[in-house]
JSON list of C-alpha atoms in Angstrom, two decimals:
[
{"chain": "O", "resi": 176, "resn": "MET", "atom": "CA", "xyz": [-0.03, 0.00, 0.07]},
{"chain": "O", "resi": 177, "resn": "GLU", "atom": "CA", "xyz": [2.67, 2.43, 1.06]},
{"chain": "O", "resi": 178, "resn": "ILE", "atom": "CA", "xyz": [4.82, 1.57, -1.90]},
{"chain": "O", "resi": 179, "resn": "VAL", "atom": "CA", "xyz": [2.02, 2.46, -4.51]},
{"chain": "O", "resi": 180, "resn": "SER", "atom": "CA", "xyz": [0.47, 5.30, -3.11]},
{"chain": "O", "resi": 181, "resn": "SER", "atom": "CA", "xyz": [2.80, 7.59, -1.05]},
{"chain": "O", "resi": 182, "resn": "PRO", "atom": "CA", "xyz": [5.97, 8.31, -3.05]},
{"chain": "O", "resi": 183, "resn": "LEU", "atom": "CA", "xyz": [6.86, 12.18, -2.63]},
{"chain": "O", "resi": 184, "resn": "PRO", "atom": "CA", "xyz": [5.76, 14.38, -3.79]},
{"chain": "O", "resi": 185, "resn": "TYR", "atom": "CA", "xyz": [2.56, 12.69, -5.07]},
{"chain": "O", "resi": 186, "resn": "THR", "atom": "CA", "xyz": [1.11, 10.84, -2.06]},
{"chain": "O", "resi": 187, "resn": "SER", "atom": "CA", "xyz": [-2.54, 9.91, -2.10]},
{"chain": "O", "resi": 188, "resn": "TRP", "atom": "CA", "xyz": [-2.87, 10.11, 1.62]},
{"chain": "O", "resi": 189, "resn": "ARG", "atom": "CA", "xyz": [-4.60, 13.14, 3.25]},
{"chain": "O", "resi": 190, "resn": "VAL", "atom": "CA", "xyz": [-3.64, 12.12, 6.86]},
{"chain": "O", "resi": 191, "resn": "PRO", "atom": "CA", "xyz": [-0.24, 12.15, 8.78]},
{"chain": "O", "resi": 192, "resn": "TRP", "atom": "CA", "xyz": [1.57, 8.95, 7.95]},
{"chain": "O", "resi": 193, "resn": "PHE", "atom": "CA", "xyz": [4.87, 7.22, 8.73]},
{"chain": "O", "resi": 194, "resn": "HIS", "atom": "CA", "xyz": [6.56, 4.69, 6.40]},
{"chain": "O", "resi": 195, "resn": "VAL", "atom": "CA", "xyz": [8.44, 2.58, 8.83]},
{"chain": "O", "resi": 196, "resn": "ALA", "atom": "CA", "xyz": [10.74, -0.73, 8.77]},
{"chain": "O", "resi": 197, "resn": "PHE", "atom": "CA", "xyz": [9.24, -4.06, 8.22]},
{"chain": "O", "resi": 198, "resn": "GLU", "atom": "CA", "xyz": [9.36, -5.35, 11.51]},
{"chain": "O", "resi": 199, "resn": "ASN", "atom": "CA", "xyz": [8.46, -2.31, 13.66]},
{"chain": "O", "resi": 200, "resn": "THR", "atom": "CA", "xyz": [5.03, -1.27, 12.56]},
{"chain": "O", "resi": 201, "resn": "ALA", "atom": "CA", "xyz": [3.29, -2.03, 15.92]},
{"chain": "O", "resi": 202, "resn": "ALA", "atom": "CA", "xyz": [6.22, -0.47, 17.92]},
{"chain": "O", "resi": 203, "resn": "VAL", "atom": "CA", "xyz": [5.91, 2.97, 16.02]},
{"chain": "O", "resi": 204, "resn": "ALA", "atom": "CA", "xyz": [1.91, 2.82, 16.34]},
{"chain": "O", "resi": 205, "resn": "SER", "atom": "CA", "xyz": [2.65, 2.40, 20.25]},
{"chain": "O", "resi": 206, "resn": "GLY", "atom": "CA", "xyz": [4.81, 5.48, 20.00]},
{"chain": "O", "resi": 207, "resn": "ILE", "atom": "CA", "xyz": [2.38, 7.36, 18.05]},
{"chain": "O", "resi": 208, "resn": "GLU", "atom": "CA", "xyz": [-0.64, 6.55, 20.33]},
{"chain": "O", "resi": 209, "resn": "SER", "atom": "CA", "xyz": [1.34, 7.42, 23.42]},
{"chain": "O", "resi": 210, "resn": "ALA", "atom": "CA", "xyz": [2.60, 10.59, 21.90]},
{"chain": "O", "resi": 211, "resn": "LEU", "atom": "CA", "xyz": [-1.06, 11.56, 21.13]},
{"chain": "O", "resi": 212, "resn": "LYS", "atom": "CA", "xyz": [-2.05, 10.96, 24.85]},
{"chain": "O", "resi": 213, "resn": "VAL", "atom": "CA", "xyz": [0.64, 13.20, 26.18]},
{"chain": "O", "resi": 214, "resn": "LEU", "atom": "CA", "xyz": [-0.34, 16.04, 23.71]},
{"chain": "O", "resi": 215, "resn": "MET", "atom": "CA", "xyz": [-4.01, 15.75, 24.49]},
{"chain": "O", "resi": 216, "resn": "ARG", "atom": "CA", "xyz": [-3.09, 16.03, 28.12]},
{"chain": "O", "resi": 217, "resn": "LYS", "atom": "CA", "xyz": [-0.90, 18.78, 28.06]},
{"chain": "O", "resi": 218, "resn": "GLY", "atom": "CA", "xyz": [-3.69, 20.74, 25.79]},
{"chain": "O", "resi": 219, "resn": "ARG", "atom": "CA", "xyz": [-1.26, 20.99, 22.66]},
{"chain": "O", "resi": 220, "resn": "ILE", "atom": "CA", "xyz": [-4.02, 19.04, 20.54]},
{"chain": "O", "resi": 221, "resn": "PRO", "atom": "CA", "xyz": [-7.96, 18.63, 21.09]},
{"chain": "O", "resi": 222, "resn": "ASN", "atom": "CA", "xyz": [-8.91, 15.81, 23.34]},
{"chain": "O", "resi": 223, "resn": "LYS", "atom": "CA", "xyz": [-10.84, 13.79, 20.87]},
{"chain": "O", "resi": 224, "resn": "LYS", "atom": "CA", "xyz": [-10.96, 10.50, 19.16]},
{"chain": "O", "resi": 225, "resn": "ILE", "atom": "CA", "xyz": [-7.88, 9.94, 16.97]},
{"chain": "O", "resi": 226, "resn": "VAL", "atom": "CA", "xyz": [-7.49, 6.52, 15.31]},
{"chain": "O", "resi": 227, "resn": "THR", "atom": "CA", "xyz": [-3.91, 5.19, 15.19]},
{"chain": "O", "resi": 228, "resn": "LEU", "atom": "CA", "xyz": [-3.90, 2.91, 12.30]},
{"chain": "O", "resi": 229, "resn": "ALA", "atom": "CA", "xyz": [-1.17, 0.27, 11.51]},
{"chain": "O", "resi": 230, "resn": "MET", "atom": "CA", "xyz": [-0.85, -1.55, 8.39]},
{"chain": "O", "resi": 231, "resn": "ALA", "atom": "CA", "xyz": [1.74, -4.40, 7.39]},
{"chain": "O", "resi": 232, "resn": "GLY", "atom": "CA", "xyz": [1.70, -7.60, 5.69]},
{"chain": "O", "resi": 233, "resn": "ASP", "atom": "CA", "xyz": [1.75, -11.18, 6.77]},
{"chain": "O", "resi": 234, "resn": "GLY", "atom": "CA", "xyz": [5.55, -11.39, 6.92]},
{"chain": "O", "resi": 235, "resn": "GLY", "atom": "CA", "xyz": [5.88, -8.17, 8.93]},
{"chain": "O", "resi": 236, "resn": "THR", "atom": "CA", "xyz": [3.10, -9.43, 11.12]},
{"chain": "O", "resi": 237, "resn": "ALA", "atom": "CA", "xyz": [3.51, -13.02, 11.81]},
{"chain": "O", "resi": 238, "resn": "ASP", "atom": "CA", "xyz": [7.37, -13.29, 11.40]},
{"chain": "O", "resi": 239, "resn": "ILE", "atom": "CA", "xyz": [9.74, -10.40, 11.91]},
{"chain": "O", "resi": 240, "resn": "GLY", "atom": "CA", "xyz": [7.15, -8.17, 13.49]},
{"chain": "O", "resi": 241, "resn": "LEU", "atom": "CA", "xyz": [5.43, -10.44, 16.05]},
{"chain": "O", "resi": 242, "resn": "GLN", "atom": "CA", "xyz": [7.43, -9.54, 19.07]},
{"chain": "O", "resi": 243, "resn": "ALA", "atom": "CA", "xyz": [6.55, -5.62, 18.53]},
{"chain": "O", "resi": 244, "resn": "LEU", "atom": "CA", "xyz": [2.86, -6.78, 17.82]},
{"chain": "O", "resi": 245, "resn": "SER", "atom": "CA", "xyz": [2.46, -8.93, 20.92]},
{"chain": "O", "resi": 246, "resn": "GLY", "atom": "CA", "xyz": [3.88, -6.20, 23.17]},
{"chain": "O", "resi": 247, "resn": "ALA", "atom": "CA", "xyz": [1.59, -3.61, 21.87]},
{"chain": "O", "resi": 248, "resn": "LEU", "atom": "CA", "xyz": [-1.38, -5.79, 22.12]},
{"chain": "O", "resi": 249, "resn": "GLU", "atom": "CA", "xyz": [-0.52, -6.80, 25.80]},
{"chain": "O", "resi": 250, "resn": "ARG", "atom": "CA", "xyz": [0.26, -3.44, 26.62]},
{"chain": "O", "resi": 251, "resn": "GLY", "atom": "CA", "xyz": [-3.24, -2.37, 25.77]},
{"chain": "O", "resi": 252, "resn": "HIS", "atom": "CA", "xyz": [-2.47, 0.61, 23.26]},
{"chain": "O", "resi": 253, "resn": "ASN", "atom": "CA", "xyz": [-5.44, 1.90, 21.74]},
{"chain": "O", "resi": 254, "resn": "PHE", "atom": "CA", "xyz": [-4.63, 1.39, 17.93]},
{"chain": "O", "resi": 255, "resn": "LEU", "atom": "CA", "xyz": [-5.92, -0.60, 15.11]},
{"chain": "O", "resi": 256, "resn": "TYR", "atom": "CA", "xyz": [-3.63, -3.03, 13.38]},
{"chain": "O", "resi": 257, "resn": "ILE", "atom": "CA", "xyz": [-4.62, -4.44, 10.03]},
{"chain": "O", "resi": 258, "resn": "CYS", "atom": "CA", "xyz": [-2.64, -7.33, 8.46]},
{"chain": "O", "resi": 259, "resn": "THR", "atom": "CA", "xyz": [-3.24, -7.63, 4.51]},
{"chain": "O", "resi": 260, "resn": "ASP", "atom": "CA", "xyz": [-2.16, -11.35, 4.34]},
{"chain": "O", "resi": 261, "resn": "ASN", "atom": "CA", "xyz": [-1.17, -12.54, 0.69]},
{"chain": "O", "resi": 262, "resn": "GLU", "atom": "CA", "xyz": [0.48, -15.51, 2.26]},
{"chain": "O", "resi": 263, "resn": "ALA", "atom": "CA", "xyz": [4.21, -14.88, 1.35]},
{"chain": "O", "resi": 264, "resn": "TYR", "atom": "CA", "xyz": [6.87, -11.98, 1.01]},
{"chain": "O", "resi": 265, "resn": "MET", "atom": "CA", "xyz": [5.22, -11.04, -2.37]},
{"chain": "O", "resi": 266, "resn": "ASN", "atom": "CA", "xyz": [6.88, -7.54, -2.57]},
{"chain": "O", "resi": 267, "resn": "THR", "atom": "CA", "xyz": [10.62, -8.92, -2.23]},
{"chain": "O", "resi": 268, "resn": "GLY", "atom": "CA", "xyz": [10.16, -12.08, -4.66]},
{"chain": "O", "resi": 269, "resn": "ILE", "atom": "CA", "xyz": [7.58, -14.29, -3.36]},
{"chain": "O", "resi": 270, "resn": "GLN", "atom": "CA", "xyz": [9.47, -15.84, -0.43]},
{"chain": "O", "resi": 271, "resn": "ARG", "atom": "CA", "xyz": [7.48, -18.12, 2.00]},
{"chain": "O", "resi": 272, "resn": "SER", "atom": "CA", "xyz": [6.37, -16.74, 5.30]},
{"chain": "O", "resi": 273, "resn": "SER", "atom": "CA", "xyz": [4.99, -18.54, 8.46]},
{"chain": "O", "resi": 274, "resn": "SER", "atom": "CA", "xyz": [1.65, -17.42, 6.85]},
{"chain": "O", "resi": 275, "resn": "THR", "atom": "CA", "xyz": [2.18, -19.28, 3.84]},
{"chain": "O", "resi": 276, "resn": "PRO", "atom": "CA", "xyz": [-0.19, -22.51, 3.59]},
{"chain": "O", "resi": 277, "resn": "PHE", "atom": "CA", "xyz": [0.86, -25.82, 3.70]},
{"chain": "O", "resi": 278, "resn": "GLY", "atom": "CA", "xyz": [1.99, -27.24, 0.26]},
{"chain": "O", "resi": 279, "resn": "ALA", "atom": "CA", "xyz": [2.08, -23.78, -1.33]},
{"chain": "O", "resi": 280, "resn": "SER", "atom": "CA", "xyz": [5.24, -23.45, -3.71]},
{"chain": "O", "resi": 281, "resn": "THR", "atom": "CA", "xyz": [7.36, -20.14, -3.25]},
{"chain": "O", "resi": 282, "resn": "THR", "atom": "CA", "xyz": [10.94, -19.33, -4.08]},
{"chain": "O", "resi": 283, "resn": "THR", "atom": "CA", "xyz": [12.17, -20.33, -0.90]},
{"chain": "O", "resi": 284, "resn": "SER", "atom": "CA", "xyz": [9.88, -23.44, -0.53]},
{"chain": "O", "resi": 285, "resn": "PRO", "atom": "CA", "xyz": [10.09, -24.61, -4.11]},
{"chain": "O", "resi": 286, "resn": "VAL", "atom": "CA", "xyz": [8.71, -27.91, -5.18]},
{"chain": "O", "resi": 287, "resn": "GLY", "atom": "CA", "xyz": [11.36, -30.63, -5.88]},
{"chain": "O", "resi": 288, "resn": "ARG", "atom": "CA", "xyz": [12.59, -34.10, -5.03]},
{"chain": "O", "resi": 289, "resn": "LEU", "atom": "CA", "xyz": [13.19, -33.32, -1.32]},
{"chain": "O", "resi": 290, "resn": "GLN", "atom": "CA", "xyz": [9.92, -31.56, -0.59]},
{"chain": "O", "resi": 291, "resn": "MET", "atom": "CA", "xyz": [6.72, -30.54, -2.15]},
{"chain": "O", "resi": 292, "resn": "GLY", "atom": "CA", "xyz": [6.50, -26.81, -1.43]},
{"chain": "O", "resi": 293, "resn": "GLN", "atom": "CA", "xyz": [5.80, -25.23, 2.15]},
{"chain": "O", "resi": 294, "resn": "ILE", "atom": "CA", "xyz": [6.23, -28.05, 4.65]},
{"chain": "O", "resi": 295, "resn": "THR", "atom": "CA", "xyz": [4.63, -26.31, 7.71]},
{"chain": "O", "resi": 296, "resn": "TRP", "atom": "CA", "xyz": [0.98, -25.26, 8.60]},
{"chain": "O", "resi": 297, "resn": "LYS", "atom": "CA", "xyz": [-0.12, -21.65, 8.27]},
{"chain": "O", "resi": 298, "resn": "LYS", "atom": "CA", "xyz": [0.41, -19.66, 11.46]},
{"chain": "O", "resi": 299, "resn": "ASN", "atom": "CA", "xyz": [-3.09, -18.74, 12.89]},
{"chain": "O", "resi": 300, "resn": "MET", "atom": "CA", "xyz": [-2.55, -15.01, 13.38]},
{"chain": "O", "resi": 301, "resn": "PRO", "atom": "CA", "xyz": [-6.09, -13.94, 14.54]},
{"chain": "O", "resi": 302, "resn": "ALA", "atom": "CA", "xyz": [-5.88, -16.72, 17.25]},
{"chain": "O", "resi": 303, "resn": "ILE", "atom": "CA", "xyz": [-2.64, -15.50, 18.54]},
{"chain": "O", "resi": 304, "resn": "ALA", "atom": "CA", "xyz": [-4.11, -11.97, 18.42]},
{"chain": "O", "resi": 305, "resn": "ALA", "atom": "CA", "xyz": [-7.29, -13.22, 20.65]},
{"chain": "O", "resi": 306, "resn": "ALA", "atom": "CA", "xyz": [-4.94, -14.92, 22.94]},
{"chain": "O", "resi": 307, "resn": "HIS", "atom": "CA", "xyz": [-3.73, -11.60, 24.15]},
{"chain": "O", "resi": 308, "resn": "ASN", "atom": "CA", "xyz": [-7.31, -10.96, 25.40]},
{"chain": "O", "resi": 309, "resn": "ILE", "atom": "CA", "xyz": [-7.98, -7.70, 23.62]},
{"chain": "O", "resi": 310, "resn": "PRO", "atom": "CA", "xyz": [-11.34, -5.99, 22.90]},
{"chain": "O", "resi": 311, "resn": "TYR", "atom": "CA", "xyz": [-11.47, -6.94, 19.30]},
{"chain": "O", "resi": 312, "resn": "VAL", "atom": "CA", "xyz": [-10.29, -9.43, 16.43]},
{"chain": "O", "resi": 313, "resn": "ALA", "atom": "CA", "xyz": [-11.67, -10.09, 13.07]},
{"chain": "O", "resi": 314, "resn": "THR", "atom": "CA", "xyz": [-11.07, -11.69, 10.00]},
{"chain": "O", "resi": 315, "resn": "ALA", "atom": "CA", "xyz": [-12.01, -10.30, 6.59]},
{"chain": "O", "resi": 316, "resn": "CYS", "atom": "CA", "xyz": [-11.68, -10.40, 2.83]},
{"chain": "O", "resi": 317, "resn": "PRO", "atom": "CA", "xyz": [-12.31, -7.98, 0.11]},
{"chain": "O", "resi": 318, "resn": "SER", "atom": "CA", "xyz": [-14.57, -10.46, -1.68]},
{"chain": "O", "resi": 319, "resn": "TYR", "atom": "CA", "xyz": [-17.07, -9.64, 0.91]},
{"chain": "O", "resi": 320, "resn": "PRO", "atom": "CA", "xyz": [-16.61, -5.94, 1.03]},
{"chain": "O", "resi": 321, "resn": "ILE", "atom": "CA", "xyz": [-19.63, -4.95, 3.13]},
{"chain": "O", "resi": 322, "resn": "ASP", "atom": "CA", "xyz": [-18.46, -7.08, 5.95]},
{"chain": "O", "resi": 323, "resn": "LEU", "atom": "CA", "xyz": [-14.89, -5.93, 5.44]},
{"chain": "O", "resi": 324, "resn": "VAL", "atom": "CA", "xyz": [-15.88, -2.28, 5.78]},
{"chain": "O", "resi": 325, "resn": "GLN", "atom": "CA", "xyz": [-18.06, -2.87, 8.82]},
{"chain": "O", "resi": 326, "resn": "LYS", "atom": "CA", "xyz": [-15.32, -4.73, 10.47]},
{"chain": "O", "resi": 327, "resn": "VAL", "atom": "CA", "xyz": [-12.90, -1.92, 10.21]},
{"chain": "O", "resi": 328, "resn": "LYS", "atom": "CA", "xyz": [-15.34, 0.58, 11.21]},
{"chain": "O", "resi": 329, "resn": "LYS", "atom": "CA", "xyz": [-16.11, -1.29, 14.41]},
{"chain": "O", "resi": 330, "resn": "ALA", "atom": "CA", "xyz": [-12.40, -1.77, 15.10]},
{"chain": "O", "resi": 331, "resn": "ALA", "atom": "CA", "xyz": [-11.54, 1.83, 14.62]},
{"chain": "O", "resi": 332, "resn": "ASP", "atom": "CA", "xyz": [-14.25, 2.54, 17.38]},
{"chain": "O", "resi": 333, "resn": "ILE", "atom": "CA", "xyz": [-13.04, 0.19, 19.79]},
{"chain": "O", "resi": 334, "resn": "GLU", "atom": "CA", "xyz": [-11.19, 1.60, 23.00]},
{"chain": "O", "resi": 335, "resn": "GLY", "atom": "CA", "xyz": [-7.92, -0.55, 23.11]},
{"chain": "O", "resi": 336, "resn": "PRO", "atom": "CA", "xyz": [-6.17, -2.51, 20.73]},
{"chain": "O", "resi": 337, "resn": "ALA", "atom": "CA", "xyz": [-7.96, -4.11, 17.83]},
{"chain": "O", "resi": 338, "resn": "TYR", "atom": "CA", "xyz": [-6.75, -6.59, 14.96]},
{"chain": "O", "resi": 339, "resn": "VAL", "atom": "CA", "xyz": [-8.13, -7.10, 11.88]},
{"chain": "O", "resi": 340, "resn": "HIS", "atom": "CA", "xyz": [-6.79, -9.82, 9.38]},
{"chain": "O", "resi": 341, "resn": "ILE", "atom": "CA", "xyz": [-7.33, -9.49, 5.84]},
{"chain": "O", "resi": 342, "resn": "LEU", "atom": "CA", "xyz": [-6.96, -12.24, 3.21]},
{"chain": "O", "resi": 343, "resn": "SER", "atom": "CA", "xyz": [-5.32, -10.50, 0.12]},
{"chain": "O", "resi": 344, "resn": "VAL", "atom": "CA", "xyz": [-5.19, -12.58, -3.10]},
{"chain": "O", "resi": 345, "resn": "CYS", "atom": "CA", "xyz": [-2.05, -12.11, -5.01]},
{"chain": "O", "resi": 346, "resn": "PRO", "atom": "CA", "xyz": [-2.18, -13.33, -8.73]},
{"chain": "O", "resi": 347, "resn": "THR", "atom": "CA", "xyz": [1.37, -13.05, -9.06]},
{"chain": "O", "resi": 348, "resn": "GLY", "atom": "CA", "xyz": [2.63, -15.18, -6.19]},
{"chain": "O", "resi": 349, "resn": "TRP", "atom": "CA", "xyz": [-0.64, -17.27, -6.19]},
{"chain": "O", "resi": 350, "resn": "ARG", "atom": "CA", "xyz": [-0.16, -17.92, -10.12]},
{"chain": "O", "resi": 351, "resn": "SER", "atom": "CA", "xyz": [-3.71, -17.31, -10.50]},
{"chain": "O", "resi": 352, "resn": "ALA", "atom": "CA", "xyz": [-5.68, -15.29, -13.03]},
{"chain": "O", "resi": 353, "resn": "PRO", "atom": "CA", "xyz": [-6.38, -11.72, -11.81]},
{"chain": "O", "resi": 354, "resn": "GLU", "atom": "CA", "xyz": [-9.94, -11.81, -13.11]},
{"chain": "O", "resi": 355, "resn": "LEU", "atom": "CA", "xyz": [-10.43, -14.71, -10.64]},
{"chain": "O", "resi": 356, "resn": "SER", "atom": "CA", "xyz": [-9.32, -12.72, -7.47]},
{"chain": "O", "resi": 357, "resn": "ILE", "atom": "CA", "xyz": [-12.78, -12.11, -6.21]},
{"chain": "O", "resi": 358, "resn": "LYS", "atom": "CA", "xyz": [-13.63, -15.77, -6.90]},
{"chain": "O", "resi": 359, "resn": "LEU", "atom": "CA", "xyz": [-10.71, -16.91, -5.10]},
{"chain": "O", "resi": 360, "resn": "GLY", "atom": "CA", "xyz": [-11.39, -14.76, -1.87]},
{"chain": "O", "resi": 361, "resn": "ARG", "atom": "CA", "xyz": [-15.17, -16.20, -1.88]},
{"chain": "O", "resi": 362, "resn": "LEU", "atom": "CA", "xyz": [-13.98, -19.95, -2.27]},
{"chain": "O", "resi": 363, "resn": "ALA", "atom": "CA", "xyz": [-11.39, -19.24, 0.50]},
{"chain": "O", "resi": 364, "resn": "VAL", "atom": "CA", "xyz": [-14.22, -18.32, 2.90]},
{"chain": "O", "resi": 365, "resn": "GLU", "atom": "CA", "xyz": [-16.73, -21.20, 1.30]},
{"chain": "O", "resi": 366, "resn": "THR", "atom": "CA", "xyz": [-13.97, -23.98, 1.67]},
{"chain": "O", "resi": 367, "resn": "GLY", "atom": "CA", "xyz": [-13.44, -23.24, 5.43]},
{"chain": "O", "resi": 368, "resn": "ILE", "atom": "CA", "xyz": [-9.79, -22.24, 4.36]},
{"chain": "O", "resi": 369, "resn": "PHE", "atom": "CA", "xyz": [-10.30, -18.55, 5.62]},
{"chain": "O", "resi": 370, "resn": "PRO", "atom": "CA", "xyz": [-13.48, -18.31, 7.75]},
{"chain": "O", "resi": 371, "resn": "LEU", "atom": "CA", "xyz": [-14.98, -14.89, 8.61]},
{"chain": "O", "resi": 372, "resn": "TYR", "atom": "CA", "xyz": [-15.61, -14.42, 12.20]},
{"chain": "O", "resi": 373, "resn": "GLU", "atom": "CA", "xyz": [-14.92, -12.11, 15.05]},
{"chain": "O", "resi": 374, "resn": "VAL", "atom": "CA", "xyz": [-13.70, -12.16, 18.69]},
{"chain": "O", "resi": 375, "resn": "GLU", "atom": "CA", "xyz": [-15.28, -9.33, 20.64]},
{"chain": "O", "resi": 376, "resn": "ARG", "atom": "CA", "xyz": [-14.27, -9.08, 24.26]},
{"chain": "O", "resi": 377, "resn": "GLY", "atom": "CA", "xyz": [-13.58, -12.89, 24.18]},
{"chain": "O", "resi": 378, "resn": "GLN", "atom": "CA", "xyz": [-16.87, -13.80, 22.45]},
{"chain": "O", "resi": 379, "resn": "TYR", "atom": "CA", "xyz": [-16.49, -15.79, 19.21]},
{"chain": "O", "resi": 380, "resn": "ARG", "atom": "CA", "xyz": [-19.02, -15.24, 16.31]},
{"chain": "O", "resi": 381, "resn": "LEU", "atom": "CA", "xyz": [-18.95, -16.69, 12.82]},
{"chain": "O", "resi": 382, "resn": "ASN", "atom": "CA", "xyz": [-20.04, -14.11, 10.44]},
{"chain": "O", "resi": 383, "resn": "ILE", "atom": "CA", "xyz": [-20.94, -16.63, 7.72]},
{"chain": "O", "resi": 384, "resn": "ASP", "atom": "CA", "xyz": [-21.54, -20.27, 8.67]},
{"chain": "O", "resi": 385, "resn": "PHE", "atom": "CA", "xyz": [-21.74, -23.00, 6.15]},
{"chain": "O", "resi": 386, "resn": "PRO", "atom": "CA", "xyz": [-23.43, -26.21, 6.81]},
{"chain": "O", "resi": 387, "resn": "LYS", "atom": "CA", "xyz": [-21.37, -27.81, 4.34]},
{"chain": "O", "resi": 388, "resn": "LEU", "atom": "CA", "xyz": [-18.00, -26.68, 2.78]},
{"chain": "O", "resi": 389, "resn": "LYS", "atom": "CA", "xyz": [-17.18, -26.72, -0.34]},
{"chain": "O", "resi": 390, "resn": "PRO", "atom": "CA", "xyz": [-14.25, -29.02, -1.52]},
{"chain": "O", "resi": 391, "resn": "ILE", "atom": "CA", "xyz": [-11.08, -27.29, -1.20]},
{"chain": "O", "resi": 392, "resn": "LYS", "atom": "CA", "xyz": [-10.10, -28.57, -4.55]},
{"chain": "O", "resi": 393, "resn": "GLU", "atom": "CA", "xyz": [-12.22, -25.97, -6.21]},
{"chain": "O", "resi": 394, "resn": "TYR", "atom": "CA", "xyz": [-9.89, -23.26, -4.39]},
{"chain": "O", "resi": 395, "resn": "ILE", "atom": "CA", "xyz": [-6.61, -25.13, -5.01]},
{"chain": "O", "resi": 396, "resn": "LYS", "atom": "CA", "xyz": [-7.06, -25.68, -8.79]},
{"chain": "O", "resi": 397, "resn": "LEU", "atom": "CA", "xyz": [-7.15, -22.16, -9.63]},
{"chain": "O", "resi": 398, "resn": "GLN", "atom": "CA", "xyz": [-3.65, -21.56, -8.26]},
{"chain": "O", "resi": 399, "resn": "GLY", "atom": "CA", "xyz": [-0.49, -22.51, -9.87]},
{"chain": "O", "resi": 400, "resn": "ARG", "atom": "CA", "xyz": [1.38, -22.50, -6.56]},
{"chain": "O", "resi": 401, "resn": "PHE", "atom": "CA", "xyz": [-0.66, -25.70, -5.56]},
{"chain": "O", "resi": 402, "resn": "ARG", "atom": "CA", "xyz": [-0.46, -27.68, -8.95]},
{"chain": "O", "resi": 403, "resn": "HIS", "atom": "CA", "xyz": [1.88, -30.22, -7.60]},
{"chain": "O", "resi": 404, "resn": "LEU", "atom": "CA", "xyz": [-0.37, -31.36, -4.81]},
{"chain": "O", "resi": 405, "resn": "THR", "atom": "CA", "xyz": [-1.22, -34.88, -5.09]},
{"chain": "O", "resi": 406, "resn": "ASP", "atom": "CA", "xyz": [-4.94, -36.01, -4.17]},
{"chain": "O", "resi": 407, "resn": "ASP", "atom": "CA", "xyz": [-3.57, -37.51, -0.88]},
{"chain": "O", "resi": 408, "resn": "MET", "atom": "CA", "xyz": [-1.97, -34.10, 0.13]},
{"chain": "O", "resi": 409, "resn": "ILE", "atom": "CA", "xyz": [-5.11, -32.24, -0.79]},
{"chain": "O", "resi": 410, "resn": "GLY", "atom": "CA", "xyz": [-7.07, -34.78, 1.38]},
{"chain": "O", "resi": 411, "resn": "GLU", "atom": "CA", "xyz": [-4.76, -34.17, 4.35]},
{"chain": "O", "resi": 412, "resn": "ILE", "atom": "CA", "xyz": [-5.24, -30.28, 3.99]},
{"chain": "O", "resi": 413, "resn": "GLU", "atom": "CA", "xyz": [-8.90, -30.74, 3.92]},
{"chain": "O", "resi": 414, "resn": "LYS", "atom": "CA", "xyz": [-9.12, -32.73, 6.79]},
{"chain": "O", "resi": 415, "resn": "ARG", "atom": "CA", "xyz": [-7.38, -30.38, 8.64]},
{"chain": "O", "resi": 416, "resn": "VAL", "atom": "CA", "xyz": [-9.29, -27.30, 7.43]},
{"chain": "O", "resi": 417, "resn": "HIS", "atom": "CA", "xyz": [-12.54, -29.12, 8.28]},
{"chain": "O", "resi": 418, "resn": "LYS", "atom": "CA", "xyz": [-11.07, -29.84, 12.06]},
{"chain": "O", "resi": 419, "resn": "GLU", "atom": "CA", "xyz": [-10.05, -26.38, 12.60]},
{"chain": "O", "resi": 420, "resn": "TYR", "atom": "CA", "xyz": [-13.52, -24.98, 11.12]},
{"chain": "O", "resi": 421, "resn": "GLU", "atom": "CA", "xyz": [-15.62, -27.48, 13.45]},
{"chain": "O", "resi": 422, "resn": "GLN", "atom": "CA", "xyz": [-13.40, -26.07, 16.38]},
{"chain": "O", "resi": 423, "resn": "LEU", "atom": "CA", "xyz": [-14.21, -22.55, 15.51]},
{"chain": "O", "resi": 424, "resn": "ARG", "atom": "CA", "xyz": [-17.88, -23.49, 15.12]},
{"chain": "O", "resi": 425, "resn": "ALA", "atom": "CA", "xyz": [-17.94, -24.89, 18.61]},
{"chain": "O", "resi": 426, "resn": "LYS", "atom": "CA", "xyz": [-16.29, -21.68, 20.14]},
{"chain": "O", "resi": 427, "resn": "ALA", "atom": "CA", "xyz": [-18.85, -19.58, 18.27]},
{"chain": "O", "resi": 428, "resn": "LYS", "atom": "CA", "xyz": [-21.57, -21.77, 19.79]},
{"chain": "O", "resi": 429, "resn": "LYS", "atom": "CA", "xyz": [-20.25, -21.53, 23.11]},
{"chain": "O", "resi": 430, "resn": "GLY", "atom": "CA", "xyz": [-19.65, -17.76, 22.79]},
{"chain": "O", "resi": 431, "resn": "VAL", "atom": "CA", "xyz": [-16.04, -18.51, 23.95]}
]
């Protein structure tokens, strides 16, 4: 987002902003939020609601920025953190991250005789954020724009830390047709691979619940990064997806 929208002197932003290092997005947001409190207390700026918004990708969130994010959430800073998750370090060459799904081929988890793409399972960042007992955590996807907008607005109004995890389809890294991006986002939700839910003050809520999930093959077959997967591997992935979806559904039914 910063790369395409903020080069001087043609910035598209009409609000104050900082371009920071990969790993310190949450740390900088913590400092900004604290500085705003001091300025308000001293009467230097009006004492009103100012949203401190931090945005980073999955690598800057789940990997090299996790320590700073965890600290900011635990300390209770009043800010909104948005992770745009395209499931790899796409800007620097499609390297794997801990948010890359199992089996996906990237430049650092290639397919060959020794391994079949990414060998670890995708890190569950929304669950990690929720484990900090913060007021609000949500998942969202641009393929469901109204849901996304509503969640970001709600998160911005929350007092205390809020975390929104957005699935961001990347045609280049996923080796998918650009015109299928909206469809892929919907299939990610409809197969249970990326469920839409909220955790509000510890209460889980599934925003869209499917009595029967679509086969994940419908999602996988549209992406070149998965073209090497065997039916057995797809079956194992589907088994895990269904297990995690049922666990999430159970939490939503109990409200915890």
